[in-house]
Amino acid sequence: MAGMSLYSVNAVLILSNDGDRIFTKYYSPPHGTGVPGSASSPYADQKAQKSFEKGLLEKTVKQTGDIILYDNQVVLYKSESDVMMYVVGGAAENEVLLYNVILALRDSLHLLFKQSVDRRTIIENYDLVSLAIDEIVDDGIILETDPTIVVQRCSKAPTQDVNLSRIDLSEQGVNNLAQLGKSKLADWLRQGL
């Protein structure tokens, strides 16, 4: 139990099959979590990240599996059309939990786009992809793995509680509102006594 941490995900990557970055997000805990090697990301600079991504893509592009151990990291991946999606965690991380994250990502994108998930669609809807990933993983902490909830949070515009166009802000409207408030208060006081 001493080595457990909320910071489960080290990176979420979406790469094209020809090696181009489409979406990459690397996470590192803000402070040491007690897990060896977790105080800072091993891929702190862009050169190390691109080297890691290139080797990872070479290792997985022709594979049909879902999980590998690469560079002392547990990597779960899914191939969709012309892109590869990756979730990277520490070597001691729970593979089932990380697998749920990659499935949530894949299924959320399918529900959001209602069509094939490919490079062009992801680039055209980059804002939705970024929102979906942020709903699933926040700063390396897994928040949600249910794709329907992720899609609801990403695709629904915030609703207003009050329709502002119907409010009369003239002097007469404010007086009417004050009279309504007085009458309601009088009613509540009569009922309470």
PDB file of C-alpha atoms in Angstrom:
ATOM      1  CA  MET A   1       0.000   0.000   0.000  1.00  0.00           C
ATOM      2  CA  ALA A   2       2.920   2.386   0.575  1.00  0.00           C
ATOM      3  CA  GLY A   3       3.612   2.662  -3.162  1.00  0.00           C
ATOM      4  CA  MET A   4       0.048   3.522  -4.212  1.00  0.00           C
ATOM      5  CA  SER A   5      -0.692   6.877  -5.770  1.00  0.00           C
ATOM      6  CA  LEU A   6      -3.561   8.660  -7.496  1.00  0.00           C
ATOM      7  CA  TYR A   7      -1.156   9.608 -10.272  1.00  0.00           C
ATOM      8  CA  SER A   8      -1.697   6.566 -12.481  1.00  0.00           C
ATOM      9  CA  VAL A   9      -1.222   7.900 -15.999  1.00  0.00           C
ATOM     10  CA  ASN A  10       2.117   9.198 -17.233  1.00  0.00           C
ATOM     11  CA  ALA A  11       0.969  10.099 -20.753  1.00  0.00           C
ATOM     12  CA  VAL A  12      -1.902  10.015 -23.220  1.00  0.00           C
ATOM     13  CA  LEU A  13      -0.786   9.975 -26.844  1.00  0.00           C
ATOM     14  CA  ILE A  14      -2.512   9.972 -30.215  1.00  0.00           C
ATOM     15  CA  LEU A  15      -0.064   9.448 -33.053  1.00  0.00           C
ATOM     16  CA  SER A  16      -0.590   8.939 -36.753  1.00  0.00           C
ATOM     17  CA  ASN A  17       0.639   5.677 -38.263  1.00  0.00           C
ATOM     18  CA  ASP A  18       3.396   7.578 -40.080  1.00  0.00           C
ATOM     19  CA  GLY A  19       4.825   8.919 -36.795  1.00  0.00           C
ATOM     20  CA  ASP A  20       3.344  12.420 -36.611  1.00  0.00           C
ATOM     21  CA  ARG A  21       2.057  13.759 -33.315  1.00  0.00           C
ATOM     22  CA  ILE A  22      -1.647  14.484 -33.287  1.00  0.00           C
ATOM     23  CA  PHE A  23      -2.218  14.819 -29.538  1.00  0.00           C
ATOM     24  CA  THR A  24       0.300  14.273 -26.753  1.00  0.00           C
ATOM     25  CA  LYS A  25      -0.035  15.026 -23.094  1.00  0.00           C
ATOM     26  CA  TYR A  26       2.588  14.017 -20.546  1.00  0.00           C
ATOM     27  CA  TYR A  27       1.803  14.144 -16.849  1.00  0.00           C
ATOM     28  CA  SER A  28       4.001  14.265 -13.776  1.00  0.00           C
ATOM     29  CA  PRO A  29       2.913  14.568 -10.143  1.00  0.00           C
ATOM     30  CA  PRO A  30       3.468  17.992  -8.601  1.00  0.00           C
ATOM     31  CA  HIS A  31       5.541  16.431  -5.818  1.00  0.00           C
ATOM     32  CA  GLY A  32       6.992  13.061  -4.868  1.00  0.00           C
ATOM     33  CA  THR A  33       4.293  10.465  -4.244  1.00  0.00           C
ATOM     34  CA  GLY A  34       6.352   7.798  -2.571  1.00  0.00           C
ATOM     35  CA  VAL A  35       6.549   5.727  -5.753  1.00  0.00           C
ATOM     36  CA  PRO A  36      10.159   5.374  -6.899  1.00  0.00           C
ATOM     37  CA  GLY A  37      10.827   7.452  -9.993  1.00  0.00           C
ATOM     38  CA  SER A  38       7.533   9.367  -9.792  1.00  0.00           C
ATOM     39  CA  ALA A  39       8.846  12.737  -8.626  1.00  0.00           C
ATOM     40  CA  SER A  40       9.371  13.922 -12.192  1.00  0.00           C
ATOM     41  CA  SER A  41       8.565  12.743 -15.674  1.00  0.00           C
ATOM     42  CA  PRO A  42      11.283  10.704 -17.413  1.00  0.00           C
ATOM     43  CA  TYR A  43      10.258  12.526 -20.609  1.00  0.00           C
ATOM     44  CA  ALA A  44      10.718  16.096 -19.439  1.00  0.00           C
ATOM     45  CA  ASP A  45      11.954  17.557 -22.720  1.00  0.00           C
ATOM     46  CA  GLN A  46      10.546  17.317 -26.225  1.00  0.00           C
ATOM     47  CA  LYS A  47      13.549  15.412 -27.588  1.00  0.00           C
ATOM     48  CA  ALA A  48      13.055  12.588 -25.055  1.00  0.00           C
ATOM     49  CA  GLN A  49       9.311  12.572 -25.750  1.00  0.00           C
ATOM     50  CA  LYS A  50       9.731  12.298 -29.520  1.00  0.00           C
ATOM     51  CA  SER A  51      12.329   9.549 -29.103  1.00  0.00           C
ATOM     52  CA  PHE A  52       9.951   7.628 -26.840  1.00  0.00           C
ATOM     53  CA  GLU A  53       7.044   8.115 -29.278  1.00  0.00           C
ATOM     54  CA  LYS A  54       9.105   7.002 -32.287  1.00  0.00           C
ATOM     55  CA  GLY A  55      10.264   3.815 -30.559  1.00  0.00           C
ATOM     56  CA  LEU A  56       6.775   3.118 -29.241  1.00  0.00           C
ATOM     57  CA  LEU A  57       5.214   3.491 -32.671  1.00  0.00           C
ATOM     58  CA  GLU A  58       7.832   1.209 -34.264  1.00  0.00           C
ATOM     59  CA  LYS A  59       7.119  -1.402 -31.607  1.00  0.00           C
ATOM     60  CA  THR A  60       3.319  -1.291 -31.834  1.00  0.00           C
ATOM     61  CA  VAL A  61       2.276  -0.285 -35.358  1.00  0.00           C
ATOM     62  CA  LYS A  62       2.309  -3.871 -36.687  1.00  0.00           C
ATOM     63  CA  GLN A  63       1.089  -5.505 -33.468  1.00  0.00           C
ATOM     64  CA  THR A  64      -2.437  -6.688 -32.760  1.00  0.00           C
ATOM     65  CA  GLY A  65      -2.207  -6.790 -28.960  1.00  0.00           C
ATOM     66  CA  ASP A  66      -3.349  -4.199 -26.469  1.00  0.00           C
ATOM     67  CA  ILE A  67      -0.494  -3.987 -23.972  1.00  0.00           C
ATOM     68  CA  ILE A  68       3.295  -3.940 -23.905  1.00  0.00           C
ATOM     69  CA  LEU A  69       6.041  -3.088 -21.465  1.00  0.00           C
ATOM     70  CA  TYR A  70       8.217  -0.491 -23.179  1.00  0.00           C
ATOM     71  CA  ASP A  71      11.003   1.597 -21.641  1.00  0.00           C
ATOM     72  CA  ASN A  72       9.976   0.421 -18.159  1.00  0.00           C
ATOM     73  CA  GLN A  73       6.442   1.774 -18.765  1.00  0.00           C
ATOM     74  CA  VAL A  74       3.172  -0.140 -19.139  1.00  0.00           C
ATOM     75  CA  VAL A  75       1.678   0.975 -22.448  1.00  0.00           C
ATOM     76  CA  LEU A  76      -1.857   0.182 -23.550  1.00  0.00           C
ATOM     77  CA  TYR A  77      -2.758   0.999 -27.125  1.00  0.00           C
ATOM     78  CA  LYS A  78      -5.552   0.829 -29.653  1.00  0.00           C
ATOM     79  CA  SER A  79      -5.382   1.286 -33.389  1.00  0.00           C
ATOM     80  CA  GLU A  80      -8.156   3.206 -35.154  1.00  0.00           C
ATOM     81  CA  SER A  81      -8.034   3.735 -38.891  1.00  0.00           C
ATOM     82  CA  ASP A  82      -4.790   5.706 -39.424  1.00  0.00           C
ATOM     83  CA  VAL A  83      -4.054   6.639 -35.778  1.00  0.00           C
ATOM     84  CA  MET A  84      -2.692   4.908 -32.702  1.00  0.00           C
ATOM     85  CA  MET A  85      -3.941   5.831 -29.225  1.00  0.00           C
ATOM     86  CA  TYR A  86      -1.738   5.162 -26.207  1.00  0.00           C
ATOM     87  CA  VAL A  87      -2.107   5.347 -22.447  1.00  0.00           C
ATOM     88  CA  VAL A  88       1.220   5.120 -20.603  1.00  0.00           C
ATOM     89  CA  GLY A  89       1.579   4.244 -16.922  1.00  0.00           C
ATOM     90  CA  GLY A  90       4.356   3.229 -14.563  1.00  0.00           C
ATOM     91  CA  ALA A  91       5.707  -0.330 -14.539  1.00  0.00           C
ATOM     92  CA  ALA A  92       3.916  -1.078 -11.248  1.00  0.00           C
ATOM     93  CA  GLU A  93       0.592   0.375 -12.388  1.00  0.00           C
ATOM     94  CA  ASN A  94      -2.661  -1.571 -12.586  1.00  0.00           C
ATOM     95  CA  GLU A  95      -3.057  -2.709 -16.208  1.00  0.00           C
ATOM     96  CA  VAL A  96      -6.821  -3.205 -15.924  1.00  0.00           C
ATOM     97  CA  LEU A  97      -7.312   0.377 -14.805  1.00  0.00           C
ATOM     98  CA  LEU A  98      -5.179   1.676 -17.666  1.00  0.00           C
ATOM     99  CA  TYR A  99      -7.065  -0.580 -20.086  1.00  0.00           C
ATOM    100  CA  ASN A 100     -10.328   1.022 -18.947  1.00  0.00           C
ATOM    101  CA  VAL A 101      -8.814   4.431 -19.707  1.00  0.00           C
ATOM    102  CA  ILE A 102      -7.831   3.500 -23.275  1.00  0.00           C
ATOM    103  CA  LEU A 103     -11.280   1.962 -23.863  1.00  0.00           C
ATOM    104  CA  ALA A 104     -12.952   5.089 -22.468  1.00  0.00           C
ATOM    105  CA  LEU A 105     -10.876   7.239 -24.811  1.00  0.00           C
ATOM    106  CA  ARG A 106     -11.635   5.136 -27.877  1.00  0.00           C
ATOM    107  CA  ASP A 107     -15.357   4.783 -27.125  1.00  0.00           C
ATOM    108  CA  SER A 108     -15.724   8.473 -26.241  1.00  0.00           C
ATOM    109  CA  LEU A 109     -14.230   9.497 -29.568  1.00  0.00           C
ATOM    110  CA  HIS A 110     -16.546   7.101 -31.409  1.00  0.00           C
ATOM    111  CA  LEU A 111     -19.570   8.558 -29.613  1.00  0.00           C
ATOM    112  CA  LEU A 112     -18.452  12.166 -30.110  1.00  0.00           C
ATOM    113  CA  PHE A 113     -17.744  11.863 -33.817  1.00  0.00           C
ATOM    114  CA  LYS A 114     -20.486   9.386 -34.794  1.00  0.00           C
ATOM    115  CA  GLN A 115     -18.216   8.385 -37.632  1.00  0.00           C
ATOM    116  CA  SER A 116     -14.800   6.892 -38.084  1.00  0.00           C
ATOM    117  CA  VAL A 117     -12.058   8.054 -35.763  1.00  0.00           C
ATOM    118  CA  ASP A 118      -9.241   9.057 -38.069  1.00  0.00           C
ATOM    119  CA  ARG A 119      -6.497  11.644 -38.267  1.00  0.00           C
ATOM    120  CA  ARG A 120      -8.544  14.225 -40.143  1.00  0.00           C
ATOM    121  CA  THR A 121     -11.545  13.971 -37.819  1.00  0.00           C
ATOM    122  CA  ILE A 122      -9.348  14.272 -34.726  1.00  0.00           C
ATOM    123  CA  ILE A 123      -7.565  17.347 -36.092  1.00  0.00           C
ATOM    124  CA  GLU A 124     -10.833  19.006 -37.145  1.00  0.00           C
ATOM    125  CA  ASN A 125     -12.349  18.340 -33.704  1.00  0.00           C
ATOM    126  CA  TYR A 126      -9.217  18.880 -31.646  1.00  0.00           C
ATOM    127  CA  ASP A 127     -11.107  20.863 -29.021  1.00  0.00           C
ATOM    128  CA  LEU A 128     -13.504  17.964 -28.347  1.00  0.00           C
ATOM    129  CA  VAL A 129     -10.625  15.482 -28.215  1.00  0.00           C
ATOM    130  CA  SER A 130      -8.787  17.651 -25.709  1.00  0.00           C
ATOM    131  CA  LEU A 131     -11.924  18.070 -23.578  1.00  0.00           C
ATOM    132  CA  ALA A 132     -12.616  14.325 -23.628  1.00  0.00           C
ATOM    133  CA  ILE A 133      -9.080  13.475 -22.546  1.00  0.00           C
ATOM    134  CA  ASP A 134      -9.231  16.099 -19.798  1.00  0.00           C
ATOM    135  CA  GLU A 135     -12.516  14.586 -18.570  1.00  0.00           C
ATOM    136  CA  ILE A 136     -10.938  11.114 -18.470  1.00  0.00           C
ATOM    137  CA  VAL A 137      -7.524  12.033 -17.035  1.00  0.00           C
ATOM    138  CA  ASP A 138      -6.703  15.214 -15.156  1.00  0.00           C
ATOM    139  CA  ASP A 139      -3.054  15.847 -14.345  1.00  0.00           C
ATOM    140  CA  GLY A 140      -2.345  12.102 -14.364  1.00  0.00           C
ATOM    141  CA  ILE A 141      -5.299  11.207 -12.136  1.00  0.00           C
ATOM    142  CA  ILE A 142      -8.015   9.051 -13.667  1.00  0.00           C
ATOM    143  CA  LEU A 143     -11.371  10.755 -13.165  1.00  0.00           C
ATOM    144  CA  GLU A 144     -13.873   8.973 -15.405  1.00  0.00           C
ATOM    145  CA  THR A 145     -13.925   5.810 -17.507  1.00  0.00           C
ATOM    146  CA  ASP A 146     -17.567   5.798 -18.619  1.00  0.00           C
ATOM    147  CA  PRO A 147     -17.621   7.074 -22.222  1.00  0.00           C
ATOM    148  CA  THR A 148     -21.266   8.190 -22.106  1.00  0.00           C
ATOM    149  CA  ILE A 149     -20.582  10.485 -19.148  1.00  0.00           C
ATOM    150  CA  VAL A 150     -17.458  11.845 -20.850  1.00  0.00           C
ATOM    151  CA  VAL A 151     -19.437  12.599 -24.020  1.00  0.00           C
ATOM    152  CA  GLN A 152     -22.233  14.281 -22.064  1.00  0.00           C
ATOM    153  CA  ARG A 153     -19.731  16.551 -20.346  1.00  0.00           C
ATOM    154  CA  CYS A 154     -17.951  17.406 -23.584  1.00  0.00           C
ATOM    155  CA  SER A 155     -20.838  17.928 -25.974  1.00  0.00           C
ATOM    156  CA  LYS A 156     -23.457  19.699 -23.886  1.00  0.00           C
ATOM    157  CA  ALA A 157     -23.304  23.469 -23.655  1.00  0.00           C
ATOM    158  CA  PRO A 158     -23.752  24.874 -20.160  1.00  0.00           C
ATOM    159  CA  THR A 159     -27.357  25.775 -19.437  1.00  0.00           C
ATOM    160  CA  GLN A 160     -28.493  28.988 -17.838  1.00  0.00           C
ATOM    161  CA  ASP A 161     -30.715  28.746 -14.795  1.00  0.00           C
ATOM    162  CA  VAL A 162     -32.665  31.900 -15.662  1.00  0.00           C
ATOM    163  CA  ASN A 163     -33.666  33.183 -19.069  1.00  0.00           C
ATOM    164  CA  LEU A 164     -32.245  36.704 -18.915  1.00  0.00           C
ATOM    165  CA  SER A 165     -34.286  37.962 -21.861  1.00  0.00           C
ATOM    166  CA  ARG A 166     -37.537  37.601 -19.894  1.00  0.00           C
ATOM    167  CA  ILE A 167     -36.405  39.709 -16.920  1.00  0.00           C
ATOM    168  CA  ASP A 168     -37.743  43.259 -16.880  1.00  0.00           C
ATOM    169  CA  LEU A 169     -34.976  45.459 -15.466  1.00  0.00           C
ATOM    170  CA  SER A 170     -36.882  48.718 -15.798  1.00  0.00           C
ATOM    171  CA  GLU A 171     -37.963  50.678 -12.718  1.00  0.00           C
ATOM    172  CA  GLN A 172     -41.488  49.280 -12.963  1.00  0.00           C
ATOM    173  CA  GLY A 173     -40.138  45.724 -13.266  1.00  0.00           C
ATOM    174  CA  VAL A 174     -37.981  46.119 -10.157  1.00  0.00           C
ATOM    175  CA  ASN A 175     -40.955  47.565  -8.223  1.00  0.00           C
ATOM    176  CA  ASN A 176     -43.111  44.607  -9.313  1.00  0.00           C
ATOM    177  CA  LEU A 177     -40.422  42.207  -8.139  1.00  0.00           C
ATOM    178  CA  ALA A 178     -40.198  43.947  -4.756  1.00  0.00           C
ATOM    179  CA  GLN A 179     -43.994  43.754  -4.328  1.00  0.00           C
ATOM    180  CA  LEU A 180     -43.934  40.043  -5.214  1.00  0.00           C
ATOM    181  CA  GLY A 181     -41.179  39.469  -2.648  1.00  0.00           C
ATOM    182  CA  LYS A 182     -43.120  41.311   0.062  1.00  0.00           C
ATOM    183  CA  SER A 183     -46.276  39.311  -0.591  1.00  0.00           C
ATOM    184  CA  LYS A 184     -44.392  35.976  -0.579  1.00  0.00           C
ATOM    185  CA  LEU A 185     -42.646  36.904   2.669  1.00  0.00           C
ATOM    186  CA  ALA A 186     -45.971  37.851   4.257  1.00  0.00           C
ATOM    187  CA  ASP A 187     -47.472  34.514   3.156  1.00  0.00           C
ATOM    188  CA  TRP A 188     -44.525  32.562   4.633  1.00  0.00           C
ATOM    189  CA  LEU A 189     -44.741  34.449   7.912  1.00  0.00           C
ATOM    190  CA  ARG A 190     -48.499  33.790   8.197  1.00  0.00           C
ATOM    191  CA  GLN A 191     -47.990  30.080   7.500  1.00  0.00           C
ATOM    192  CA  GLY A 192     -45.171  29.835  10.013  1.00  0.00           C
ATOM    193  CA  LEU A 193     -47.135  31.424  12.900  1.00  0.00           C
TER     194      LEU A 193
END
